[in-house]
C-alpha cells in the first residue's frame, strides 16, 4: 500500500528532497558510467554551505563527483546547524589541509571584533567591509523572558537610529521558522514563541521567513 502511494505521488510530481537523493543513488547504482558523464559535463564544481551538508548528501556528492572533476568546497563550521554527534563522515567538511579565508568584505572591524570573541574554531577574521551603522548587540533571554525579545530589539533600534532613519529604512525582526515544531524542544523554535499573537498566513510555505 505504501509503495502504491509513493508511486502515485511520484507520478503526480509530489517529491520530497530526500526522494531526489534516492533517485540519485539509484541512478548511480544502476548506471556505473554516470560519474564519468557528470565529470565531462561539470569539470569544475563549487559546493557552498558545506557545513550544513548532511551525511546523505555527502554520500551522493562523493559518488557523483568521484572521477576527474576539480571540487572546491566552501563553508563556515562556526555557522553549522547540523550536529553530527560523535561519528564523522569520511567526506565531512572540512578535510585535512583545508585553506582558511580570514578576510571578509561583508562587514568591518566592529562586527569582526565581536565575531572573533564568539566563534568556536578558526583564526581571527579581518573585517574589510563597511563600518557598522550601530554597535553590534546580542539580546540574551530565558524561557521566562522570550516574549520580551522583540520589544527589547525595538527599543535598541530606537536608541541607535533617528526617527528619519527608522521611517526611511524600517527595522524588521526576522524569525527563520513560522510553524510550531516539536513541543519537546526548548523555546525559541518558531516565531510564536516570541510573539504569541502572530497570525500565521496559511498560504505561505512552512519554512518561509516571517
Tab-separated table of C-alpha atoms in Angstrom:
chain	number	residue	atom	x	y	z
A	1	UNK	CA	0.000	0.000	0.000
A	2	UNK	CA	2.849	2.375	0.853
A	3	UNK	CA	4.570	1.597	-2.448
A	4	UNK	CA	1.351	2.342	-4.366
A	5	UNK	CA	1.022	5.666	-2.534
A	6	UNK	CA	4.629	6.611	-3.286
A	7	UNK	CA	4.267	5.625	-6.941
A	8	UNK	CA	1.098	7.691	-7.225
A	9	UNK	CA	2.723	10.723	-5.592
A	10	UNK	CA	5.792	10.401	-7.829
A	11	UNK	CA	3.604	10.125	-10.932
A	12	UNK	CA	1.815	13.351	-9.919
A	13	UNK	CA	5.110	15.122	-9.249
A	14	UNK	CA	4.933	15.289	-5.446
A	15	UNK	CA	8.547	14.713	-4.380
A	16	UNK	CA	10.483	15.458	-1.216
A	17	UNK	CA	14.133	16.462	-1.110
A	18	UNK	CA	15.042	13.016	0.212
A	19	UNK	CA	13.252	11.457	-2.763
A	20	UNK	CA	15.622	13.253	-5.115
A	21	UNK	CA	18.618	11.800	-3.304
A	22	UNK	CA	17.033	8.359	-3.507
A	23	UNK	CA	16.670	8.767	-7.283
A	24	UNK	CA	20.280	9.936	-7.487
A	25	UNK	CA	21.536	6.934	-5.515
A	26	UNK	CA	19.526	4.589	-7.704
A	27	UNK	CA	20.919	6.188	-10.863
A	28	UNK	CA	24.495	5.925	-9.572
A	29	UNK	CA	23.932	2.270	-8.699
A	30	UNK	CA	22.408	1.146	-11.995
A	31	UNK	CA	24.401	3.425	-14.338
A	32	UNK	CA	28.059	2.865	-13.367
A	33	UNK	CA	29.321	5.262	-16.061
A	34	UNK	CA	27.226	8.161	-14.744
A	35	UNK	CA	30.088	9.764	-12.704
A	36	UNK	CA	32.172	9.914	-15.905
A	37	UNK	CA	29.338	11.663	-17.712
A	38	UNK	CA	28.899	14.104	-14.830
A	39	UNK	CA	32.661	14.795	-14.789
A	40	UNK	CA	32.567	15.603	-18.504
A	41	UNK	CA	29.606	17.957	-18.026
A	42	UNK	CA	30.911	19.575	-14.827
A	43	UNK	CA	34.749	19.608	-14.816
A	44	UNK	CA	34.835	22.257	-12.082
A	45	UNK	CA	32.454	22.066	-9.118
A	46	UNK	CA	31.844	24.646	-6.363
A	47	UNK	CA	29.931	23.400	-3.307
A	48	UNK	CA	28.785	26.131	-0.930
A	49	UNK	CA	27.403	25.903	2.638
A	50	UNK	CA	29.249	22.625	3.166
A	51	UNK	CA	28.988	22.940	6.948
A	52	UNK	CA	25.272	22.096	6.639
A	53	UNK	CA	25.635	19.188	4.212
A	54	UNK	CA	24.111	16.036	5.682
A	55	UNK	CA	25.674	12.567	5.535
A	56	UNK	CA	23.068	11.533	2.949
A	57	UNK	CA	24.040	14.459	0.740
A	58	UNK	CA	27.744	13.748	1.257
A	59	UNK	CA	27.222	10.153	0.120
A	60	UNK	CA	25.592	11.218	-3.142
A	61	UNK	CA	28.037	14.041	-3.846
A	62	UNK	CA	31.104	11.913	-3.163
A	63	UNK	CA	29.845	9.193	-5.547
A	64	UNK	CA	28.659	11.582	-8.262
A	65	UNK	CA	31.931	13.526	-8.398
A	66	UNK	CA	34.216	10.587	-7.774
A	67	UNK	CA	36.209	10.896	-11.002
A	68	UNK	CA	38.133	13.787	-12.522
A	69	UNK	CA	36.200	16.952	-11.580
A	70	UNK	CA	38.022	19.586	-9.554
A	71	UNK	CA	35.811	20.045	-6.493
A	72	UNK	CA	36.114	23.130	-4.304
A	73	UNK	CA	34.054	23.175	-1.114
A	74	UNK	CA	33.209	26.288	0.865
A	75	UNK	CA	31.656	26.704	4.286
A	76	UNK	CA	31.951	28.038	7.815
A	77	UNK	CA	31.627	25.461	10.568
A	78	UNK	CA	31.004	28.275	13.044
A	79	UNK	CA	27.639	28.678	11.296
A	80	UNK	CA	26.764	24.977	11.226
A	81	UNK	CA	23.200	23.994	12.138
A	82	UNK	CA	23.777	20.224	11.899
A	83	UNK	CA	25.008	18.243	14.891
A	84	UNK	CA	26.915	15.213	13.632
A	85	UNK	CA	27.490	13.738	17.098
A	86	UNK	CA	30.465	11.506	17.786
A	87	UNK	CA	30.669	9.967	14.297
A	88	UNK	CA	32.364	11.772	11.424
A	89	UNK	CA	31.574	11.027	7.798
A	90	UNK	CA	34.560	10.148	5.620
A	91	UNK	CA	33.826	13.133	3.383
A	92	UNK	CA	32.759	15.536	6.110
A	93	UNK	CA	33.738	19.194	5.862
A	94	UNK	CA	36.439	20.383	6.205
A	95	UNK	CA	39.023	17.893	5.018
A	96	UNK	CA	42.602	17.848	6.244
A	97	UNK	CA	44.784	20.512	4.644
A	98	UNK	CA	41.941	22.985	4.074
A	99	UNK	CA	42.583	26.665	3.419
A	100	UNK	CA	41.091	29.242	5.769
A	101	UNK	CA	39.686	32.520	4.448
A	102	UNK	CA	40.251	35.093	7.170
A	103	UNK	CA	39.247	38.278	5.351
A	104	UNK	CA	35.633	39.357	4.822
A	105	UNK	CA	34.177	42.168	2.733
A	106	UNK	CA	30.713	41.697	4.275
A	107	UNK	CA	31.467	43.657	7.451
A	108	UNK	CA	34.003	45.945	9.079
A	109	UNK	CA	36.186	45.750	12.162
A	110	UNK	CA	33.374	46.292	14.696
A	111	UNK	CA	31.470	43.163	13.717
A	112	UNK	CA	34.693	41.191	13.196
A	113	UNK	CA	35.836	42.014	16.737
A	114	UNK	CA	32.576	40.708	18.209
A	115	UNK	CA	32.502	37.604	15.992
A	116	UNK	CA	36.092	36.716	16.885
A	117	UNK	CA	35.170	36.614	20.577
A	118	UNK	CA	32.195	34.321	19.916
A	119	UNK	CA	33.390	31.897	17.235
A	120	UNK	CA	34.339	28.387	18.323
A	121	UNK	CA	37.026	27.434	15.796
A	122	UNK	CA	39.474	29.017	13.377
A	123	UNK	CA	41.726	32.037	13.478
A	124	UNK	CA	40.747	35.666	13.778
A	125	UNK	CA	38.721	37.228	10.979
A	126	UNK	CA	39.559	40.581	9.427
A	127	UNK	CA	36.641	42.855	8.653
A	128	UNK	CA	37.460	44.764	5.475
A	129	UNK	CA	33.935	45.804	4.600
A	130	UNK	CA	31.965	48.895	5.530
A	131	UNK	CA	31.637	50.069	9.095
A	132	UNK	CA	28.659	49.067	11.240
A	133	UNK	CA	25.874	51.639	11.407
A	134	UNK	CA	25.444	50.816	15.111
A	135	UNK	CA	27.386	48.948	17.756
A	136	UNK	CA	26.663	45.197	17.391
A	137	UNK	CA	24.485	43.815	20.188
A	138	UNK	CA	23.337	40.431	21.479
A	139	UNK	CA	19.994	40.011	23.241
A	140	UNK	CA	20.074	37.194	25.786
A	141	UNK	CA	16.829	35.707	27.035
A	142	UNK	CA	15.419	32.907	29.159
A	143	UNK	CA	12.266	30.844	28.772
A	144	UNK	CA	10.520	33.354	31.000
A	145	UNK	CA	11.649	36.460	29.078
A	146	UNK	CA	11.479	35.259	25.476
A	147	UNK	CA	8.312	37.234	24.762
A	148	UNK	CA	10.197	40.447	25.564
A	149	UNK	CA	12.861	39.897	22.894
A	150	UNK	CA	11.113	41.687	20.012
A	151	UNK	CA	10.160	44.612	22.267
A	152	UNK	CA	13.753	44.898	23.514
A	153	UNK	CA	15.023	44.778	19.939
A	154	UNK	CA	12.669	47.612	19.038
A	155	UNK	CA	13.944	49.639	21.994
A	156	UNK	CA	17.539	49.021	20.903
A	157	UNK	CA	16.705	50.231	17.391
A	158	UNK	CA	15.058	53.377	18.789
A	159	UNK	CA	18.151	54.073	20.879
A	160	UNK	CA	20.548	53.743	17.942
A	161	UNK	CA	18.694	55.276	14.979
A	162	UNK	CA	16.957	58.582	14.366
A	163	UNK	CA	13.255	58.790	13.545
A	164	UNK	CA	14.065	59.750	9.945
A	165	UNK	CA	16.282	56.671	9.593
A	166	UNK	CA	13.602	54.397	11.025
A	167	UNK	CA	10.975	55.822	8.656
A	168	UNK	CA	13.166	55.605	5.528
A	169	UNK	CA	14.556	52.142	6.332
A	170	UNK	CA	12.143	50.250	8.587
A	171	UNK	CA	13.671	47.906	11.159
A	172	UNK	CA	12.448	44.305	10.943
A	173	UNK	CA	12.668	41.410	13.364
A	174	UNK	CA	13.219	38.213	11.371
A	175	UNK	CA	12.366	34.722	12.566
A	176	UNK	CA	13.535	31.794	10.433
A	177	UNK	CA	10.700	29.392	11.353
A	178	UNK	CA	6.966	30.095	11.360
A	179	UNK	CA	5.289	26.800	12.111
A	180	UNK	CA	5.208	25.260	15.548
A	181	UNK	CA	7.697	22.417	15.782
A	182	UNK	CA	8.346	19.711	18.324
A	183	UNK	CA	6.752	20.800	21.604
A	184	UNK	CA	9.509	18.997	23.497
A	185	UNK	CA	12.171	21.324	22.103
A	186	UNK	CA	13.138	24.415	24.144
A	187	UNK	CA	11.523	27.755	23.408
A	188	UNK	CA	12.871	29.763	20.508
A	189	UNK	CA	11.652	27.181	17.971
A	190	UNK	CA	9.444	29.478	15.932
A	191	UNK	CA	8.027	32.982	15.727
A	192	UNK	CA	5.053	32.416	18.034
A	193	UNK	CA	7.417	31.597	20.885
A	194	UNK	CA	8.465	35.242	20.622
A	195	UNK	CA	5.146	36.783	19.536
A	196	UNK	CA	2.218	34.565	20.656
A	197	UNK	CA	-0.353	36.734	18.862
A	198	UNK	CA	1.408	36.493	15.493
A	199	UNK	CA	-1.070	35.462	12.782
A	200	UNK	CA	0.359	32.739	10.536
A	201	UNK	CA	-0.541	33.032	6.861
A	202	UNK	CA	-1.631	29.534	5.862
A	203	UNK	CA	-0.901	30.324	2.195
A	204	UNK	CA	2.828	30.803	2.797
A	205	UNK	CA	5.272	27.866	2.938
A	206	UNK	CA	6.005	26.483	6.407
A	207	UNK	CA	9.699	27.355	6.127
A	208	UNK	CA	9.135	30.927	4.987
A	209	UNK	CA	10.645	33.740	6.983
A	210	UNK	CA	8.185	35.823	8.941
